[in-house]
Short mmCIF file of N, CA and C in Angstrom, two decimals:
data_model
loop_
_atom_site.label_atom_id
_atom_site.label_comp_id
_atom_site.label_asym_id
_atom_site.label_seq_id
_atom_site.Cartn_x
_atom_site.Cartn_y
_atom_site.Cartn_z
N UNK A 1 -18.92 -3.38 -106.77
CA UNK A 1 -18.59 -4.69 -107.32
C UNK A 1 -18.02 -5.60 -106.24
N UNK A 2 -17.83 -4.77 -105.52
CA UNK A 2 -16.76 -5.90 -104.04
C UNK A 2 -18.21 -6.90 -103.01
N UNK A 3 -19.19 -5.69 -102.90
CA UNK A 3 -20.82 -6.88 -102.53
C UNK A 3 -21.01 -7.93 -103.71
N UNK A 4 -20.65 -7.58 -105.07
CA UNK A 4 -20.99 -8.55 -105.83
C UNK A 4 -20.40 -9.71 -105.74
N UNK A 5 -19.02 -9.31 -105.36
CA UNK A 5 -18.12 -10.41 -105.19
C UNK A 5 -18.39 -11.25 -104.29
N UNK A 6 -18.83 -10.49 -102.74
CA UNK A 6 -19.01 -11.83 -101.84
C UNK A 6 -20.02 -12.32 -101.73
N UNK A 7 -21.42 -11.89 -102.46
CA UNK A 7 -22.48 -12.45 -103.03
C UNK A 7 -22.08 -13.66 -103.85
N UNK A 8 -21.61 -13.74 -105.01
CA UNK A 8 -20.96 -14.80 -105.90
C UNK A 8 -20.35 -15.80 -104.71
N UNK A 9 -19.28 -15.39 -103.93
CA UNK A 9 -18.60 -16.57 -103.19
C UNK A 9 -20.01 -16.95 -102.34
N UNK A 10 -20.71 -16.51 -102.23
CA UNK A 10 -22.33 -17.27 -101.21
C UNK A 10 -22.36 -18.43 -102.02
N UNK A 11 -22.93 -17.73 -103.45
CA UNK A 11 -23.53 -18.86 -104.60
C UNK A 11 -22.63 -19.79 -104.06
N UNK A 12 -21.11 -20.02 -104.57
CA UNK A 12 -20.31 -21.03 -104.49
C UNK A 12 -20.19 -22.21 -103.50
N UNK A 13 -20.27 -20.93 -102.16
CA UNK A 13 -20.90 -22.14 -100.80
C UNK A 13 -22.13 -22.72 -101.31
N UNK A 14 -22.92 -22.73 -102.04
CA UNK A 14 -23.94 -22.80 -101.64
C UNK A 14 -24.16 -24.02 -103.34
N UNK A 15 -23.15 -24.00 -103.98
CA UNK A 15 -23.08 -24.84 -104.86
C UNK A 15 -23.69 -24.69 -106.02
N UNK A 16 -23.25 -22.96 -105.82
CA UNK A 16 -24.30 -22.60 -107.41
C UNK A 16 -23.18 -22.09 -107.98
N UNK A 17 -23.73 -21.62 -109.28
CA UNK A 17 -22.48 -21.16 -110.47
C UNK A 17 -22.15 -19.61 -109.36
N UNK A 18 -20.77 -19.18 -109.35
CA UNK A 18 -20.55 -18.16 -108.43
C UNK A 18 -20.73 -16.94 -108.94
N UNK A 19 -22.54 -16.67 -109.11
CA UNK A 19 -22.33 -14.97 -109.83
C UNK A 19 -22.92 -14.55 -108.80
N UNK A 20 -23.22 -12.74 -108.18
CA UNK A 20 -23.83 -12.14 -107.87
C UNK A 20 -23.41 -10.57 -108.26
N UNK A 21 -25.24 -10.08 -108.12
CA UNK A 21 -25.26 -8.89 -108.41
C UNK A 21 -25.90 -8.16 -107.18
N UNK A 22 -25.68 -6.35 -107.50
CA UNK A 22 -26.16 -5.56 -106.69
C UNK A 22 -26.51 -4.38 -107.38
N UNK A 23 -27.86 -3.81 -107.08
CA UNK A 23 -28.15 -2.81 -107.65
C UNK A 23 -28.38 -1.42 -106.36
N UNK A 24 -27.79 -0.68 -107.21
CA UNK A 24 -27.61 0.73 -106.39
C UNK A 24 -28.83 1.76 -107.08
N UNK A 25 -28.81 2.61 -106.00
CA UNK A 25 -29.63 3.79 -106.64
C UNK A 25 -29.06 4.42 -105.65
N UNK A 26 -28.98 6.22 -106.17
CA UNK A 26 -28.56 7.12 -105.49
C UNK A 26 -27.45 7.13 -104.43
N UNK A 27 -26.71 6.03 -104.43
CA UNK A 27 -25.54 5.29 -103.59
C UNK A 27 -26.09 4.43 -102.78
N UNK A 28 -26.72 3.61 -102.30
CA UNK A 28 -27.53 3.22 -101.62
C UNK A 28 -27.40 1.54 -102.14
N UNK A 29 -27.50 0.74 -101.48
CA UNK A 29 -27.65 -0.48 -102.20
C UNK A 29 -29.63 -0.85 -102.14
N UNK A 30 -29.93 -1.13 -102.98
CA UNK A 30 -31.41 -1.35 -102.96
C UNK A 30 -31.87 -2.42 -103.46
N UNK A 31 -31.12 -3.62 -103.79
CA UNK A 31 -31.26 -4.93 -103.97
C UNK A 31 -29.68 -5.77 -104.22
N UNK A 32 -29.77 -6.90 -103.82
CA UNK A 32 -28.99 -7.47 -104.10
C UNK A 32 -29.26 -9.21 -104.44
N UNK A 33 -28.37 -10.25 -104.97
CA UNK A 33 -29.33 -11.36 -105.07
C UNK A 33 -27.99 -12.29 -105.56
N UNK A 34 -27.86 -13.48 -105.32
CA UNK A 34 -26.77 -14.93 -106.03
C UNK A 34 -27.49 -15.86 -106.72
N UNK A 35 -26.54 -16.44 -107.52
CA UNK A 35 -27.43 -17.59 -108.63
C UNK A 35 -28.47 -18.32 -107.41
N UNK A 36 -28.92 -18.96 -107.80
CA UNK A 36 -30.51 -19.68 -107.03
C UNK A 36 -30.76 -20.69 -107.89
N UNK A 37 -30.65 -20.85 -109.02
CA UNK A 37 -31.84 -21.75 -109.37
C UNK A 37 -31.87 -23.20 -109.23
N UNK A 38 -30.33 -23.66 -108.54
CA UNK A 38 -30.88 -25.32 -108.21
C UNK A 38 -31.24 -25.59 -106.45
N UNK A 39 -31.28 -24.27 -105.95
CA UNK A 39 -31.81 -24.14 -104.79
C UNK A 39 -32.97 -23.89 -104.67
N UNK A 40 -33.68 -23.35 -105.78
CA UNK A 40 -35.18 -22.52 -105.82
C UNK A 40 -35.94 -23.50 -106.39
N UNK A 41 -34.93 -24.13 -107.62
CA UNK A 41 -35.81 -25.20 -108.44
C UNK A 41 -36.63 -24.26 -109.42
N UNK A 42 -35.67 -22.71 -109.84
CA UNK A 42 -36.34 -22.31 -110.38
C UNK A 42 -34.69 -21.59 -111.36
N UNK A 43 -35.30 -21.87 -112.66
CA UNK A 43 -34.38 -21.52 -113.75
C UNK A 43 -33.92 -20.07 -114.36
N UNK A 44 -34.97 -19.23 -113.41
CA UNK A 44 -34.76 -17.81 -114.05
C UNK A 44 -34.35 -16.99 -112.47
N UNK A 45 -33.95 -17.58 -111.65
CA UNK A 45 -33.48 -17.04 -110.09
C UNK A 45 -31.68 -16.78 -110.41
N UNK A 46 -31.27 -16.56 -111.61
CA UNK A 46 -30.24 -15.74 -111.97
C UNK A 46 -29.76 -14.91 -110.93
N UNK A 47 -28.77 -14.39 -110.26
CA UNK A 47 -28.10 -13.52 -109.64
C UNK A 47 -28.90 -12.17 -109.64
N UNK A 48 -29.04 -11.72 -111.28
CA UNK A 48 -28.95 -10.25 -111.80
C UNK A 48 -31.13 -10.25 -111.24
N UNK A 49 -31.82 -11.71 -111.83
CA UNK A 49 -33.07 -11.36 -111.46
C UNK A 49 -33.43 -11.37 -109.77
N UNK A 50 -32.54 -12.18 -109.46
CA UNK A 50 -32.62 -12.08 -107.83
C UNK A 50 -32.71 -10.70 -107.21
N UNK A 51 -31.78 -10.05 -107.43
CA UNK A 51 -31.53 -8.98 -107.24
C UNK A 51 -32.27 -7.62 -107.49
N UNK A 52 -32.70 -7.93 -109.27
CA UNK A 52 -33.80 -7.26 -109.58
C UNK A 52 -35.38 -7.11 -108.68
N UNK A 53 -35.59 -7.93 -108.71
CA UNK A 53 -36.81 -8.53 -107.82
C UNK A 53 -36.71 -7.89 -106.11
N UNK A 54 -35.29 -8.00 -105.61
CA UNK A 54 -35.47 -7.56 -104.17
C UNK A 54 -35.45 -5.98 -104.42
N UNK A 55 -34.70 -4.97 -105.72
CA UNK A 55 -34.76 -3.80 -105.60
C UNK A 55 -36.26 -3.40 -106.14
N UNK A 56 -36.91 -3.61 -106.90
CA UNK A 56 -38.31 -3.59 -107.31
C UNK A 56 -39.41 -3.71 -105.64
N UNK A 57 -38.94 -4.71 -104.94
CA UNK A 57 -39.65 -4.62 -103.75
C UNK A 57 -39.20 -3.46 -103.03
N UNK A 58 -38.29 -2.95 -102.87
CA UNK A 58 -37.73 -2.33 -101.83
C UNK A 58 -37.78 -0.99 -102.46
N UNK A 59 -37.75 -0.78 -103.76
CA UNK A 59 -38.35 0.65 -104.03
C UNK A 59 -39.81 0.42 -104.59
N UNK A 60 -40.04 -0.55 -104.21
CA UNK A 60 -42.35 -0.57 -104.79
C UNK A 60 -42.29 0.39 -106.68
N UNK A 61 -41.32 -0.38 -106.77
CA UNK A 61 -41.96 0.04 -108.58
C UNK A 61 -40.87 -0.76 -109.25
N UNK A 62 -41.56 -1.61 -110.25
CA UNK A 62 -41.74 -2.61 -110.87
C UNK A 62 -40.02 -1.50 -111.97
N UNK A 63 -40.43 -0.49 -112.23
CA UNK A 63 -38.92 0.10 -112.43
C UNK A 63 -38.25 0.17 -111.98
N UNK A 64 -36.72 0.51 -112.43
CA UNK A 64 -36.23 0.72 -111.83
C UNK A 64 -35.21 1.65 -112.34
N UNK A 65 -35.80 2.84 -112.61
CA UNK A 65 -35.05 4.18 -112.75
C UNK A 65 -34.04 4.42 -112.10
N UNK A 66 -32.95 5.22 -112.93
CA UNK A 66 -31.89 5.69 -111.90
C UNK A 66 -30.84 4.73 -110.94
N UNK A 67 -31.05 3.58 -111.53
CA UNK A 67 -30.20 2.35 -111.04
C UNK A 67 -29.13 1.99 -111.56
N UNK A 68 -27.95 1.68 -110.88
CA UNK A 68 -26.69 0.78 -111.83
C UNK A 68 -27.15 -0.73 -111.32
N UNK A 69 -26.86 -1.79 -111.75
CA UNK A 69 -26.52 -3.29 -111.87
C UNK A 69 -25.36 -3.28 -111.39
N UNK A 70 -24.63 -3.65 -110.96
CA UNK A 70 -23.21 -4.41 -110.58
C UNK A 70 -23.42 -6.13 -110.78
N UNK A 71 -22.89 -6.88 -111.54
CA UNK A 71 -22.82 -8.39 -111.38
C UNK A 71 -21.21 -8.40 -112.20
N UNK A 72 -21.06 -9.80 -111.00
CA UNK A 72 -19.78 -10.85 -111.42
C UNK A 72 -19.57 -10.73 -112.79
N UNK A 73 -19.85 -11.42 -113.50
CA UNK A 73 -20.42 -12.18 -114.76
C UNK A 73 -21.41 -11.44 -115.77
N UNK A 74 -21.11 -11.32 -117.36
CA UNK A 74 -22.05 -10.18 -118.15
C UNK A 74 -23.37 -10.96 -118.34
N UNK A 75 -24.05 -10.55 -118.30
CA UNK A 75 -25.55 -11.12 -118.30
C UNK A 75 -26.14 -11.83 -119.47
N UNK A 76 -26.42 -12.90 -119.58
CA UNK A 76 -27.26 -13.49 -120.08
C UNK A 76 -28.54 -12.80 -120.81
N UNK A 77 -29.23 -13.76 -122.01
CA UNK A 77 -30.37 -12.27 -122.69
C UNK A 77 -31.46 -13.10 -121.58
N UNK A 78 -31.93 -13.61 -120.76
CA UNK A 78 -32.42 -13.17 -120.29
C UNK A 78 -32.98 -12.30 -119.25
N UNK A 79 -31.52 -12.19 -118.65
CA UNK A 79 -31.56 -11.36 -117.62
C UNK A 79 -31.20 -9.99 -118.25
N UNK A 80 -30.45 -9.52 -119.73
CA UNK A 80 -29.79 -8.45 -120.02
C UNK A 80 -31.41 -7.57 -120.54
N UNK A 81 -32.31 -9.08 -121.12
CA UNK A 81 -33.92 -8.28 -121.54
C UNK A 81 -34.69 -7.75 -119.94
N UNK A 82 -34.71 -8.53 -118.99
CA UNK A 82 -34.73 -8.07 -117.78
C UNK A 82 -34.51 -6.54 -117.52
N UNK A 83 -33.61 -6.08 -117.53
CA UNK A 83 -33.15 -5.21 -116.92
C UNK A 83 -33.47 -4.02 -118.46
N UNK A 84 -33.54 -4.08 -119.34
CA UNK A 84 -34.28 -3.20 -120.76
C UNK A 84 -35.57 -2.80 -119.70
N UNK A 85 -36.37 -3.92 -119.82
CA UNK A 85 -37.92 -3.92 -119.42
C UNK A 85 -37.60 -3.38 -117.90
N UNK A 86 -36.82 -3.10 -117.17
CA UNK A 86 -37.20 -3.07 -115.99
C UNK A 86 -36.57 -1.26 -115.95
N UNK A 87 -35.90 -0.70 -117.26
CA UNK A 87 -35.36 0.74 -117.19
C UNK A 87 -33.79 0.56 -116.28
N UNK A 88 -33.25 -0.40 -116.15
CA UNK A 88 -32.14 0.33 -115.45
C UNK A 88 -31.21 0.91 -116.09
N UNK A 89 -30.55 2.05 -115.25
CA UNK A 89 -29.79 2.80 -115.92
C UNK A 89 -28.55 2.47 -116.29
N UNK A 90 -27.64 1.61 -115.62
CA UNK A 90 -26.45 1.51 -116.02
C UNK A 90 -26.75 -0.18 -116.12
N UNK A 91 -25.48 -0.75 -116.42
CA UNK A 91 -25.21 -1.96 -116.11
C UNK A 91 -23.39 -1.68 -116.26
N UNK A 92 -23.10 -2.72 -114.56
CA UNK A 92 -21.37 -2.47 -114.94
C UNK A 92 -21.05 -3.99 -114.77
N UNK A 93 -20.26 -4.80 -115.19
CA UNK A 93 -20.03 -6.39 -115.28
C UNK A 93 -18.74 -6.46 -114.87
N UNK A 94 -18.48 -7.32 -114.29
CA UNK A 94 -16.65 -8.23 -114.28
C UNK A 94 -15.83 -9.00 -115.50
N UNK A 95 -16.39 -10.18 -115.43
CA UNK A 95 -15.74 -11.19 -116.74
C UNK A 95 -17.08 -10.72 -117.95
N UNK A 96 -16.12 -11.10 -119.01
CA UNK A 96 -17.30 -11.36 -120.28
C UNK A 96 -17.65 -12.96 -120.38
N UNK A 97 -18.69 -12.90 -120.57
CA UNK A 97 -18.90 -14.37 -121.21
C UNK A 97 -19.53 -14.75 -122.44
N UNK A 98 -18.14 -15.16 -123.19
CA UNK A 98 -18.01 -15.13 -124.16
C UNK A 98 -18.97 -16.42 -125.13
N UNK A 99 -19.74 -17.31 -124.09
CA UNK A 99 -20.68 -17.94 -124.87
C UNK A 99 -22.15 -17.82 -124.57
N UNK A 100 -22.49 -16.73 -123.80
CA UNK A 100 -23.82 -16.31 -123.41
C UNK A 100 -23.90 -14.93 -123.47
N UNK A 101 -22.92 -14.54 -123.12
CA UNK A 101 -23.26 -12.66 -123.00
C UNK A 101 -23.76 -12.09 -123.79
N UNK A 102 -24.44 -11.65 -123.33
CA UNK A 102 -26.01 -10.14 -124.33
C UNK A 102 -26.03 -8.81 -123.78
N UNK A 103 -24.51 -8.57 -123.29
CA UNK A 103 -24.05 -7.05 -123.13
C UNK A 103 -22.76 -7.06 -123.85
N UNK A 104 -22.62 -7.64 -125.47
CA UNK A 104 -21.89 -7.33 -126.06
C UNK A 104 -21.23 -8.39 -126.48
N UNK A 105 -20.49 -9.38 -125.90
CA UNK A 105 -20.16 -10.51 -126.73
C UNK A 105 -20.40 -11.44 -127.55
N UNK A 106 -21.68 -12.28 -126.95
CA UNK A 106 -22.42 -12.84 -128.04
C UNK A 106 -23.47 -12.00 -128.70
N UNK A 107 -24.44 -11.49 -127.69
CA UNK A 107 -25.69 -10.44 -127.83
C UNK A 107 -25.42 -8.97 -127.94
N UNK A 108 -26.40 -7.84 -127.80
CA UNK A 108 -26.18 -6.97 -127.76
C UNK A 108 -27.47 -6.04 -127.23
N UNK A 109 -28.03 -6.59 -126.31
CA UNK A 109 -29.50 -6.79 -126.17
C UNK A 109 -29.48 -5.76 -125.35
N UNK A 110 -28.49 -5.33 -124.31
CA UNK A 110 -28.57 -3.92 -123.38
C UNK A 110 -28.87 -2.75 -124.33
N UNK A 111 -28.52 -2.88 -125.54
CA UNK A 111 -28.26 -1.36 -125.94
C UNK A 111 -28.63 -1.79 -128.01
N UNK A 112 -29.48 -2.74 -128.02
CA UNK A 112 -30.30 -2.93 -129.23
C UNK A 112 -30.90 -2.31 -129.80
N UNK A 113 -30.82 -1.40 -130.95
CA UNK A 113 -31.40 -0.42 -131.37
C UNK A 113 -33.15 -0.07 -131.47
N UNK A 114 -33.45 -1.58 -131.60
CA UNK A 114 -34.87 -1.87 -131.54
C UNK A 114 -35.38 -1.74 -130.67
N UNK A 115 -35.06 -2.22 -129.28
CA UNK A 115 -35.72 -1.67 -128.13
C UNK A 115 -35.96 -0.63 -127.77
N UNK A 116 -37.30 -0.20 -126.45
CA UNK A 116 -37.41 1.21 -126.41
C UNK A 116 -36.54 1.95 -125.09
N UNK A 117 -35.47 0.81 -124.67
CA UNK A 117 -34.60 1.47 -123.32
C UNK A 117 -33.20 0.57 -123.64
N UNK A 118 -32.07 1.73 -123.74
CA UNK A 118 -30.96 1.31 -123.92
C UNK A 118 -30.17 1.39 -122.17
N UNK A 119 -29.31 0.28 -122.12
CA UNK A 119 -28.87 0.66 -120.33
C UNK A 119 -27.37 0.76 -120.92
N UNK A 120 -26.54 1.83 -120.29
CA UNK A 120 -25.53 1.96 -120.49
C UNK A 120 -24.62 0.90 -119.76
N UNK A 121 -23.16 0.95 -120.31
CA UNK A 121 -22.98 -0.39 -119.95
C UNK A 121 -20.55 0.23 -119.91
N UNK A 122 -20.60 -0.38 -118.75
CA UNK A 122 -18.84 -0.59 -118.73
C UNK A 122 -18.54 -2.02 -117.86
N UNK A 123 -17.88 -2.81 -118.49
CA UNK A 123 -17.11 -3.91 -118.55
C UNK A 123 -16.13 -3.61 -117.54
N UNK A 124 -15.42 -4.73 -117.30
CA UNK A 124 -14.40 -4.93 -116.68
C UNK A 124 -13.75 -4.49 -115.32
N UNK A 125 -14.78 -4.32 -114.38
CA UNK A 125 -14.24 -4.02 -112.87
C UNK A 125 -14.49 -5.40 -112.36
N UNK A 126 -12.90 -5.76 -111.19
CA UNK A 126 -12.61 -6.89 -110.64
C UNK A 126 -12.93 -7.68 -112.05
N UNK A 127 -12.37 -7.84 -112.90
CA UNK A 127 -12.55 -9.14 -113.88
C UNK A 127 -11.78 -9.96 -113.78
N UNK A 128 -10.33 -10.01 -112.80
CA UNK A 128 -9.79 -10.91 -113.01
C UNK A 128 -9.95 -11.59 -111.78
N UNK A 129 -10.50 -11.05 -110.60
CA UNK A 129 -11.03 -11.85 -109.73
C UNK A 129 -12.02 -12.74 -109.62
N UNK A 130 -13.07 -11.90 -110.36
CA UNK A 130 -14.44 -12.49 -110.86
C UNK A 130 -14.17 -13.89 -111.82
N UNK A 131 -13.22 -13.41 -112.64
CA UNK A 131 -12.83 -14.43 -113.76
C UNK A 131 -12.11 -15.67 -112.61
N UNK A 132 -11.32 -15.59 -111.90
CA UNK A 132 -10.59 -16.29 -111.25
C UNK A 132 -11.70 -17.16 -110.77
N UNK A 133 -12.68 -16.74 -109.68
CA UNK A 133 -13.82 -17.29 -108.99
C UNK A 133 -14.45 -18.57 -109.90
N UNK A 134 -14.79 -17.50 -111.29
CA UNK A 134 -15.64 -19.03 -112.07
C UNK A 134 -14.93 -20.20 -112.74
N UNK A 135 -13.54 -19.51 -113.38
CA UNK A 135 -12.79 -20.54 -113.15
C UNK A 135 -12.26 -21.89 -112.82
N UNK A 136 -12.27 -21.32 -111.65
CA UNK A 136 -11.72 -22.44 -110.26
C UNK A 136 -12.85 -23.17 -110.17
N UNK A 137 -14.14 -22.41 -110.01
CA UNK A 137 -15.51 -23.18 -109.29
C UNK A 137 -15.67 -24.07 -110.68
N UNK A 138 -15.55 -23.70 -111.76
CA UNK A 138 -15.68 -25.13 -113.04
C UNK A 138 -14.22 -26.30 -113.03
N UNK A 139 -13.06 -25.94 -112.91
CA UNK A 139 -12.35 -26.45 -112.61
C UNK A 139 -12.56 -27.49 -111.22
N UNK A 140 -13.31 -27.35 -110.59
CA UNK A 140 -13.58 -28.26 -109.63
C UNK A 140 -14.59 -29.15 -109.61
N UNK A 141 -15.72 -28.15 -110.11
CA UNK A 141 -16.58 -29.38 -110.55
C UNK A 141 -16.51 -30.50 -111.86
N UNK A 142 -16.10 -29.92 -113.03
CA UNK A 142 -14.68 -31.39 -113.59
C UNK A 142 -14.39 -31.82 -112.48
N UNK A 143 -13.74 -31.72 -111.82
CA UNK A 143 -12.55 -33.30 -111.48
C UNK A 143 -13.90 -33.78 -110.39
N UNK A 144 -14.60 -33.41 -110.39
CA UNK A 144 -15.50 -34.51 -109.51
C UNK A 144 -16.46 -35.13 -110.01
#
């Protein structure tokens, strides 16, 4: 969660919402990725799909078995359906967000009975740093 963290402070330089994620396999980091999308000009360059996308290249299968997630911030359904369809195994988050999240607060889309892949899921590592980060970074963009 500590790469996630200084992934997120990138986003922030970089004037995006401050999330990032990292996905591990077998201890190993095998993707990692920061919000993007008013840099990409593309709306689904999310942290968690950024990331997805570089570990999918870097292990050449569109799965991704045997993986944890690490991100800032709890995922969004589209990135939380992401990662269903893509098999990862864990997902671990920082802050909840309590008006988008689909690993349990608003949604419940990691671990939806209907689907055919549930990703296990623990909350709350670095949350109050993580929480601190987005915070501040909305607190600033108000006053400007």
């Amino acid at each position: 969660m500590s790469r996630a963290l200084e992934l997120a402070r990138e986003a922030e330089r970089a004037g995006e919402v401050p999330v990032g994620a990292v996905i591990v396999k077998d201890g190993a980091i095998v993707g990692e990725g920061w919000n993007r999308p008013i840099a990409t000009n593309d709306p689904t360059a999310h942290a968690e799909i950024v990331a997805m996308r570089a570990a999918a290249y870097s292990l050449q299968s569109y799965r991704l078995l045997d993986t944890t997630l690490y991100v800032t911030l709890e995922p969004c359904a589209m990135c939380a359906g992401a990662m269903v369809h893509a098999r990862v195994k864990r997902l671990v988050f920082a802050a909840c967000d309590p008006r988008a999240g689909a690993a349990g607060s608003v949604f419940n889309i990691v671990q939806h009975e209907s689907l055919n892949h549930r990703v296990e899921c623990e909350s709350g590592v670095l949350a109050d740093e993580c929480s601190a980060l987005l915070r501040g970074f909305f607190v600033a963009r108000r006053a400007t």
